[in-house]
CSV table of C-alpha atoms in Angstrom, one decimal:
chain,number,residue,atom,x,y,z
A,1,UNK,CA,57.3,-86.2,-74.4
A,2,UNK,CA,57.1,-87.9,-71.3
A,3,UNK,CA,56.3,-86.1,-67.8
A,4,UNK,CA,58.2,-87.3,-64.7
A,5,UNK,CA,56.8,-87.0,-61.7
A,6,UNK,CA,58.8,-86.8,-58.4
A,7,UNK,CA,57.2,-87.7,-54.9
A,8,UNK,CA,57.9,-85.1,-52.1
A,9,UNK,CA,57.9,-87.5,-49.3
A,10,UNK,CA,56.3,-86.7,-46.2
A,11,UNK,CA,59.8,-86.8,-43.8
A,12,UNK,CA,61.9,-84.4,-46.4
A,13,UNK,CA,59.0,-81.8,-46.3
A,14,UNK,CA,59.3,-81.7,-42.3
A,15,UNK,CA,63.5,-82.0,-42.4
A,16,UNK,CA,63.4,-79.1,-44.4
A,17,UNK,CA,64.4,-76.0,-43.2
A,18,UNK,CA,61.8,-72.7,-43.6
A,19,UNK,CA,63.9,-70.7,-46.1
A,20,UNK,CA,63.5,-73.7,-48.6
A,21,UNK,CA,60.4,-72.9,-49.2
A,22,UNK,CA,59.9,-70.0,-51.1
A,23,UNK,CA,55.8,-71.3,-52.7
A,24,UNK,CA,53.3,-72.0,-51.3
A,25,UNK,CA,53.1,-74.9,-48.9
A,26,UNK,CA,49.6,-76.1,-49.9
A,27,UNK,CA,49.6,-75.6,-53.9
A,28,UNK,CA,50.6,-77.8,-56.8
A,29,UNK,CA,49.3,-81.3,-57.8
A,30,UNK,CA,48.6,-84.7,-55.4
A,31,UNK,CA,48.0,-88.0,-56.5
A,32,UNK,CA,47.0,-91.0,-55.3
A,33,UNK,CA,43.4,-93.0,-55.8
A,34,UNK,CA,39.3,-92.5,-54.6
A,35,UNK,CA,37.8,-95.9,-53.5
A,36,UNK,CA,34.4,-96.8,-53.8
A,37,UNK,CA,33.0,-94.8,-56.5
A,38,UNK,CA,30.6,-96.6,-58.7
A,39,UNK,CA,30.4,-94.2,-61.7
A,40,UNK,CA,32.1,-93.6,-64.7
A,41,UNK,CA,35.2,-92.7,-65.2
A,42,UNK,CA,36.3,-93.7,-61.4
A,43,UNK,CA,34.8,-97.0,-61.1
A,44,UNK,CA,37.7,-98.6,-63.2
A,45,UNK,CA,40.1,-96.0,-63.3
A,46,UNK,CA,40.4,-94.5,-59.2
A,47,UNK,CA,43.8,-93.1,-60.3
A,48,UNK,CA,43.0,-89.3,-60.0
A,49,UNK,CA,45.4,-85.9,-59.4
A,50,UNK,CA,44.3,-83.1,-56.7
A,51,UNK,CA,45.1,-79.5,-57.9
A,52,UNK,CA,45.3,-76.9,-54.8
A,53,UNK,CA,44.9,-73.3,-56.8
A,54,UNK,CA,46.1,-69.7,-54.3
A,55,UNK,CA,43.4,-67.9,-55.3
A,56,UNK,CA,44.1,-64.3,-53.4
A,57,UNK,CA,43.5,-65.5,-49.6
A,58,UNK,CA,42.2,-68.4,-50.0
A,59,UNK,CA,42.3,-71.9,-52.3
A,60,UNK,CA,40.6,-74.0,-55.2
A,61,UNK,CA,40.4,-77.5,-55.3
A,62,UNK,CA,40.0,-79.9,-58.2
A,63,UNK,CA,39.7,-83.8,-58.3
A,64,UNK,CA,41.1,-84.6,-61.8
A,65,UNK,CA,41.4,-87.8,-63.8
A,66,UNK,CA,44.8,-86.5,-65.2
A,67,UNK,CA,47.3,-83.5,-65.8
A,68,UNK,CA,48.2,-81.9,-68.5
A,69,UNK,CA,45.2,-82.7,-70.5
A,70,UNK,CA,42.0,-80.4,-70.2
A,71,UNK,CA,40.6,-83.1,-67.9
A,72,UNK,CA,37.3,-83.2,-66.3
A,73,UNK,CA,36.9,-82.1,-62.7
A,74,UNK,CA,35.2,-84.3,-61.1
A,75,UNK,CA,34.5,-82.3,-57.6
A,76,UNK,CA,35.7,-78.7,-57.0
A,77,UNK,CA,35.8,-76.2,-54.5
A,78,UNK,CA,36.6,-73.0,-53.8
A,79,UNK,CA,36.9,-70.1,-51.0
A,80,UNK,CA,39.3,-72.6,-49.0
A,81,UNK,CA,41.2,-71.2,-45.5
A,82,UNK,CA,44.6,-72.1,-44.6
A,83,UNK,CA,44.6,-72.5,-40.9
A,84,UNK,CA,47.0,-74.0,-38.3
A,85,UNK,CA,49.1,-75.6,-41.2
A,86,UNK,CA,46.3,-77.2,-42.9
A,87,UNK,CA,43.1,-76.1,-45.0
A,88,UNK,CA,39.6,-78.0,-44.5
A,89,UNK,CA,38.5,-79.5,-47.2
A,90,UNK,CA,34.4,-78.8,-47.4
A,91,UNK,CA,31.5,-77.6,-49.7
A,92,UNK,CA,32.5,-79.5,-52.8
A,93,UNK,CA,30.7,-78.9,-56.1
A,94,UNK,CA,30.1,-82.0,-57.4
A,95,UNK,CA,30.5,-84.3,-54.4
A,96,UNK,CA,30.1,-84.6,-50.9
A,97,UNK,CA,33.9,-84.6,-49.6
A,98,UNK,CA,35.1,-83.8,-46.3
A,99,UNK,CA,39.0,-83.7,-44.9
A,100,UNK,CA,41.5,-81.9,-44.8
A,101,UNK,CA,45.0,-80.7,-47.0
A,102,UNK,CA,48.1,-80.6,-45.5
A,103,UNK,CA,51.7,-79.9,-47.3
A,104,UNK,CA,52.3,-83.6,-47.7
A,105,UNK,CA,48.9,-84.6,-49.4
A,106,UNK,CA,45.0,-85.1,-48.9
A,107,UNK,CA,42.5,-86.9,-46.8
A,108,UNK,CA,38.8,-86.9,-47.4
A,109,UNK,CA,35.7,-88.9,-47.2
A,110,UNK,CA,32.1,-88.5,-48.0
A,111,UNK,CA,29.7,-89.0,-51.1
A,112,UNK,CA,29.9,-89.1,-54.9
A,113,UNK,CA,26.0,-89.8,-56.7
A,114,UNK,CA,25.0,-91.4,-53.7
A,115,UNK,CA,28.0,-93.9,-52.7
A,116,UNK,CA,30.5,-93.7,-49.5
A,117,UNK,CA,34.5,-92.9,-51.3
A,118,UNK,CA,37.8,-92.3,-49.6
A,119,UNK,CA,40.0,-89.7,-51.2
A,120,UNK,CA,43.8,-90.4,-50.5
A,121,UNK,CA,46.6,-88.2,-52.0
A,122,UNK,CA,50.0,-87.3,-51.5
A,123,UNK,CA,51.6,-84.3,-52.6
A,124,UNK,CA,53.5,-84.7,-56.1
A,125,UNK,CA,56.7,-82.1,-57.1
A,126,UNK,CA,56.3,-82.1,-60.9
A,127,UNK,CA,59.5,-81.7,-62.7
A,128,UNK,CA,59.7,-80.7,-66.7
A,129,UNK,CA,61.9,-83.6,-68.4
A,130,UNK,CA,63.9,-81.1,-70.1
A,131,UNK,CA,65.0,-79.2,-66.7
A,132,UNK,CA,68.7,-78.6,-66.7
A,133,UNK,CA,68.9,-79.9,-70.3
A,134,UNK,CA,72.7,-78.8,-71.3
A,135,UNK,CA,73.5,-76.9,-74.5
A,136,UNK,CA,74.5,-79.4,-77.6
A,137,UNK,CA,77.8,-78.6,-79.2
A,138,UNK,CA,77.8,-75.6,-81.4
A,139,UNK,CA,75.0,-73.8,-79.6
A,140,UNK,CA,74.6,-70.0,-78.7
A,141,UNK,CA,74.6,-70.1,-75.0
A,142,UNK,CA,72.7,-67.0,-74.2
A,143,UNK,CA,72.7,-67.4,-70.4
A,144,UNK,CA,75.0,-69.8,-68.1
A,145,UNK,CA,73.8,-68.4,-64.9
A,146,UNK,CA,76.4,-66.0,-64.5
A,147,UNK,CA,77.6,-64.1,-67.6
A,148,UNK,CA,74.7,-61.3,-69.1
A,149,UNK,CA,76.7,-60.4,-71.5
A,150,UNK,CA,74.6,-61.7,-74.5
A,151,UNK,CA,71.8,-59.2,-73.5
A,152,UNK,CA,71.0,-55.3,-73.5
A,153,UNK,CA,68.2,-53.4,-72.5
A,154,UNK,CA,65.8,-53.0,-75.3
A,155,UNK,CA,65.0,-49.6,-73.8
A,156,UNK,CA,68.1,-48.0,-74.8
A,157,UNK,CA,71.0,-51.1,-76.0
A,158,UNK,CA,72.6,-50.3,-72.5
A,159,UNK,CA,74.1,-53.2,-70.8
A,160,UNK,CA,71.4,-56.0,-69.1
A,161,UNK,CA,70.4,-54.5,-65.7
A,162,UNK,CA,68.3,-57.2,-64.7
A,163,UNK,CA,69.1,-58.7,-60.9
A,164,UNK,CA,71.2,-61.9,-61.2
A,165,UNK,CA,70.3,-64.0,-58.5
A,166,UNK,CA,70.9,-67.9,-57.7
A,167,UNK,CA,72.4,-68.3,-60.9
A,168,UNK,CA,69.0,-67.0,-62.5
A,169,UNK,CA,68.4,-63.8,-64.1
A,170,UNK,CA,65.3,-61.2,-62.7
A,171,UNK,CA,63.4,-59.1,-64.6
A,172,UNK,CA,62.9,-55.2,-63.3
A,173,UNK,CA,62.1,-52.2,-64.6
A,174,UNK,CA,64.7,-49.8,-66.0
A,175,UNK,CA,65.7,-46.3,-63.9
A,176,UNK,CA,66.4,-44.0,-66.3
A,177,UNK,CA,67.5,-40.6,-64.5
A,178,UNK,CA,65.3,-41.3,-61.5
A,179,UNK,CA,62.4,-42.7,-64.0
A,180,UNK,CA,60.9,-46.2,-64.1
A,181,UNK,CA,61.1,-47.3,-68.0
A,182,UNK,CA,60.5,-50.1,-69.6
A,183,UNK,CA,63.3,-53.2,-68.2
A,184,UNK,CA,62.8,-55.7,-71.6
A,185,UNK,CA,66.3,-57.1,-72.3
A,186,UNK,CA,66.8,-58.0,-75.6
A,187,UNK,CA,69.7,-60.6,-77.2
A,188,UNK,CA,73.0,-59.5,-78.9
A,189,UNK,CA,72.6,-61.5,-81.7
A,190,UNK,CA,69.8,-62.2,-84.6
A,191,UNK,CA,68.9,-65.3,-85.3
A,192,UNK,CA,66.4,-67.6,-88.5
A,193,UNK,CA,65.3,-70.8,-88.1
A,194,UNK,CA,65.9,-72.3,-84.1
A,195,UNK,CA,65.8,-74.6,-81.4
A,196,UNK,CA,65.8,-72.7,-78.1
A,197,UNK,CA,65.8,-74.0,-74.4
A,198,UNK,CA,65.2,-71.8,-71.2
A,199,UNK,CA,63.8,-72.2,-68.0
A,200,UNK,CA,61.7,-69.4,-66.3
A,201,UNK,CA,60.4,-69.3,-62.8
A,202,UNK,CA,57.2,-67.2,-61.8
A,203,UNK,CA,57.3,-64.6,-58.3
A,204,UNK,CA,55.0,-66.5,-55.6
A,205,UNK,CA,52.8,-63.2,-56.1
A,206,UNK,CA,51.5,-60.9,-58.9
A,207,UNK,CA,50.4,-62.3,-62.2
A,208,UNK,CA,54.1,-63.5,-63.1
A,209,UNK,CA,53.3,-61.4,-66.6
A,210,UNK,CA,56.3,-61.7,-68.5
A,211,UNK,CA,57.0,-63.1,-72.2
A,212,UNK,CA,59.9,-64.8,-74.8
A,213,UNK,CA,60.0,-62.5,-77.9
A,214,UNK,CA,61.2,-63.3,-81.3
A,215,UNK,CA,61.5,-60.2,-83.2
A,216,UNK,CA,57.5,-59.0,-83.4
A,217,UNK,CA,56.0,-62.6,-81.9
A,218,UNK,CA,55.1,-62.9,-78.3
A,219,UNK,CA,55.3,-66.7,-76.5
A,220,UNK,CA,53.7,-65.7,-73.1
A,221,UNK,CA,54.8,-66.5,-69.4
A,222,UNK,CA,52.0,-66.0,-67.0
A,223,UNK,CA,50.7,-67.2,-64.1
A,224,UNK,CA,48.0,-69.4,-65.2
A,225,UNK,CA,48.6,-72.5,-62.8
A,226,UNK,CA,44.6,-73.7,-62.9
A,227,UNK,CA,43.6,-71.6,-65.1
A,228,UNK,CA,41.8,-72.8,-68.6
A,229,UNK,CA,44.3,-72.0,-71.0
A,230,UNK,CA,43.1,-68.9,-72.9
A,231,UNK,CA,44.6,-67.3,-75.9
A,232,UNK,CA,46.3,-64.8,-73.5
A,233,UNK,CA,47.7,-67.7,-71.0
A,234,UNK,CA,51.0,-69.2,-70.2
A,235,UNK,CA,52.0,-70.9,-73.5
A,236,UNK,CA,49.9,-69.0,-75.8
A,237,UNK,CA,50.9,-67.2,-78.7
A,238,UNK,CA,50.0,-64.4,-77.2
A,239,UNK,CA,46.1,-63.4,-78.5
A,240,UNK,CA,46.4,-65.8,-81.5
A,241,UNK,CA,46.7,-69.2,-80.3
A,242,UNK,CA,45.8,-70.9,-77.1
A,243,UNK,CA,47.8,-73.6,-75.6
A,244,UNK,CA,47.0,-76.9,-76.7
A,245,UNK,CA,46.3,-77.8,-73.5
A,246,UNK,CA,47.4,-75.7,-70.1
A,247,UNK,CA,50.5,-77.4,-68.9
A,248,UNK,CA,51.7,-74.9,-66.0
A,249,UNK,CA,52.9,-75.3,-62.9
A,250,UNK,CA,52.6,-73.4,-59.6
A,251,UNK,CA,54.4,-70.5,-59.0
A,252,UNK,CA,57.6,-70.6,-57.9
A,253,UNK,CA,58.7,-73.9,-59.6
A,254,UNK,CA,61.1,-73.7,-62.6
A,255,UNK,CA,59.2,-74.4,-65.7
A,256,UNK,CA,60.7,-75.2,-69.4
A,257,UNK,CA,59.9,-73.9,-72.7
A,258,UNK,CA,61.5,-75.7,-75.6
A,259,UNK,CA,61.1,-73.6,-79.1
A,260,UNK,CA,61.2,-73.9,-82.5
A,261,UNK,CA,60.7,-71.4,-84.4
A,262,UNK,CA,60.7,-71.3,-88.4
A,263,UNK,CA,60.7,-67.6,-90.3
A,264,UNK,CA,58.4,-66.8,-92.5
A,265,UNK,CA,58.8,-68.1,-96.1
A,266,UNK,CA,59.2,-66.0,-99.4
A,267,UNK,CA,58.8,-66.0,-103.1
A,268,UNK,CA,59.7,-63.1,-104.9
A,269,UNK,CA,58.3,-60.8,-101.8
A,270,UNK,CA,55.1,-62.4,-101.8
A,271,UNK,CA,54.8,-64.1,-98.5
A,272,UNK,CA,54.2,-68.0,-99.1
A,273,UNK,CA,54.4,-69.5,-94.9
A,274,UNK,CA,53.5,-67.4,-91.9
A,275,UNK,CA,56.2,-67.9,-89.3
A,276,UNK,CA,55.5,-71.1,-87.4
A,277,UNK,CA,56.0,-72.3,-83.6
A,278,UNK,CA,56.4,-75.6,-82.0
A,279,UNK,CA,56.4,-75.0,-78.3
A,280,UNK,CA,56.8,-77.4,-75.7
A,281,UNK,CA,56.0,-76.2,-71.8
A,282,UNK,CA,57.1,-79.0,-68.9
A,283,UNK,CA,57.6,-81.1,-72.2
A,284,UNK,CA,54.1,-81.1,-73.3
A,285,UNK,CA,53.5,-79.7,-76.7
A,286,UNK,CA,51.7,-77.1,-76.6
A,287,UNK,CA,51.7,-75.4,-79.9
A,288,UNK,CA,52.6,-78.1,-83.5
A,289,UNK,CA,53.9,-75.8,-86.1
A,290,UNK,CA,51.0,-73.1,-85.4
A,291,UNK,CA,51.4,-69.5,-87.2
A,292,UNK,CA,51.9,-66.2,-86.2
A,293,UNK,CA,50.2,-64.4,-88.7
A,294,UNK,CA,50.8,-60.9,-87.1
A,295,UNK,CA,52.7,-59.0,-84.6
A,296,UNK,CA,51.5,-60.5,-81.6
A,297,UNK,CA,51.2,-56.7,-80.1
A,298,UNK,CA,48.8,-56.3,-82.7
A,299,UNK,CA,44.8,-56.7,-82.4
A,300,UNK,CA,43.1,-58.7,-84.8
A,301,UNK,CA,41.9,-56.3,-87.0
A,302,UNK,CA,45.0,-54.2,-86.8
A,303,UNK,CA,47.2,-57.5,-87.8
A,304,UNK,CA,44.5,-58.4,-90.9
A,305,UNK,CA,47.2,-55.7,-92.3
A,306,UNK,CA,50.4,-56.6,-91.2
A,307,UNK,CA,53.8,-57.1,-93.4
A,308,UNK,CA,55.9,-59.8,-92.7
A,309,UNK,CA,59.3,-59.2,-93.0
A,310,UNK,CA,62.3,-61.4,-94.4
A,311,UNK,CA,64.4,-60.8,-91.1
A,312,UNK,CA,66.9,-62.5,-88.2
A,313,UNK,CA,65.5,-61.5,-85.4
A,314,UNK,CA,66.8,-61.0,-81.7
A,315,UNK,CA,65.3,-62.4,-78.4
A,316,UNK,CA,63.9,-60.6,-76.1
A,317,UNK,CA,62.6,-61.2,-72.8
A,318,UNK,CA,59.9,-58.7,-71.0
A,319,UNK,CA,59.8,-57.0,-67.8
A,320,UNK,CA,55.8,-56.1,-67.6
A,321,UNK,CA,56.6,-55.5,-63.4
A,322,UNK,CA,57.0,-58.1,-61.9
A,323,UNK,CA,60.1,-60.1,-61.0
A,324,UNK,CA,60.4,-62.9,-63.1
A,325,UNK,CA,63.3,-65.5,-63.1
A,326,UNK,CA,65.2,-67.0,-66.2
A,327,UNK,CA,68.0,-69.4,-66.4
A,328,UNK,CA,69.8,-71.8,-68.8
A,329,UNK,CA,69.1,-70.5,-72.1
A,330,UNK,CA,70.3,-71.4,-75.3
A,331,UNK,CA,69.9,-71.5,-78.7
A,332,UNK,CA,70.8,-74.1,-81.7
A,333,UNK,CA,70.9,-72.7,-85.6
A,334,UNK,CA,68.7,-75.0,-88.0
């Protein structure tokens, strides 16, 4: 699927007022082009993508031929200050680049092997092409923004507690008699063979550990904006398959998963198909028909015995502490 990409131009970022913006002013992707390099790749292709990582304190950089794609880096660096509404660019690995980031993109000059290059960026907003995609007829709407209804607490099947906020939902622990329990929410109804749509939105802070259960299998939501992709990542089936490739976006921008899910298959009791997913995350595929072979809660060796079951099973969403956002979610029967 293809990725749109939206400039943030320079004169909306300073019109805006403060409470707009709730991330980070420095991280996300930039593009734009690196003249006079000499060397493979960037000698015919100066296209390239700046990724600015928060990193605790401070900030990574990376100079990347493309998005979305495992891409090489072709200068990084790391340990970056914010400072008087900018962060100095300096002490990259891999070149020689010197300048400065600012909310509405990047300017640097210096060396790459041994020749003089510009760097020129401007600050991208990165939308999924499946944001705000609307239910097709016959769907089960499971959340419009404002009715909870199709949702319980998995703790104890009392009515969804979560916060509703800006027509999202927020995940939070459960208070059970003055005690913090466990705040998963899990879907009225069961369901086979699906297409599902939701949007989810990770806290600014925290790890943004959360996760979109069918039945026993985990699809994880984590903050892994810059991170490699690891079998425990945004996108992964969680501690069985990686993502494909790592297609997450900073925190606080609404992100897209679009799932299909097919159960397990049968003959006579003896299992014949593992239940499979085809994920796609800011409408890149991430995961092609790939099996769950256990319950994702499971360790390997634990799941080398595992039953599947012939079952519908609900949704559930995970509240693992911190204060994740959902919104337009729906699911279509195959």
């Amino acid at each position: 699927m293809h990725i749109k990409f939206k400039i943030l131009c320079a004169a909306a970022v300073a019109a805006a007022p403060f409470f707009l913006f709730a991330k980070d002013p420095f991280a996300g992707f930039y593009e734009g082009k690196i003249l006079g390099a000499k060397s493979y790749p960037l000698e015919h292709s100066p296209e390239v993508y700046g990724r600015v990582v928060k990193d605790g304190d401070t900030y990574k950089f990376d100079l990347l031929s493309a998005v979305f794609a495992r891409s090489e880096s072709h200068c990084s660096a790391s340990g970056l200050a914010a400072k008087d509404g900018k962060i100095e660019l300096k002490n990259t690995a891999g070149a020689n680049l010197k300048g400065e980031i600012t909310p509405e993109g990047i300017k640097a000059s210096g060396e790459l092997n041994g020749n003089k290059v510009e760097l020129s960026l401007r600050r991208m907003d990165v939308k999924s092409p499946t944001l705000g995609l609307e239910a097709p007829a016959g769907a089960v709407v499971l959340f419009d923004g404002k009715d909870m209804s199709q949702w319980v607490q998995a703790y104890d099947g009392s009515p969804c507690a979560w916060d509703l906020k800006d027509g999202a939902m927020v995940s939070k622990p459960l208070s059970v008699d003055g005690k913090r329990r466990d705040g998963t929410i899990r879907s009225k109804g069961k369901f086979g063979a699906f297409r599902m749509h939701l949007e989810f939105k990770i806290p600014p802070s925290g790890s943004g550990n959360s996760g979109v259960y069918v039945g026993p299998y985990e699809i994880q939501v984590f903050n892994s904006f810059g991170r490699e992709g690891s079998w425990y990542d945004c996108g992964s089936i969680y501690r069985q398959h990686p993502p494909k490739v790592n297609a997450s976006l900073e925190p606080e921008a609404w992100q897209t998963y679009d799932i299909e899910y097919r159960p397990a298959q049968f003959d006579g009791g003896r299992l014949i198909s593992h239940p499979t997913f085809t994920v796609y995350h800011n409408g890149v595929r991430i995961h092609n028909a790939d099996p769950a072979y256990y319950d994702t809660r499971l360790h390997p060796a634990q799941g080398a015995k595992y039953a599947h079951k012939l079952a519908n099973w609900p949704i559930e969403l995970q509240d693992h502490g911190d204060p994740v956002s959902y919104r337009n979610i729906w699911i279509q029967n195959l």
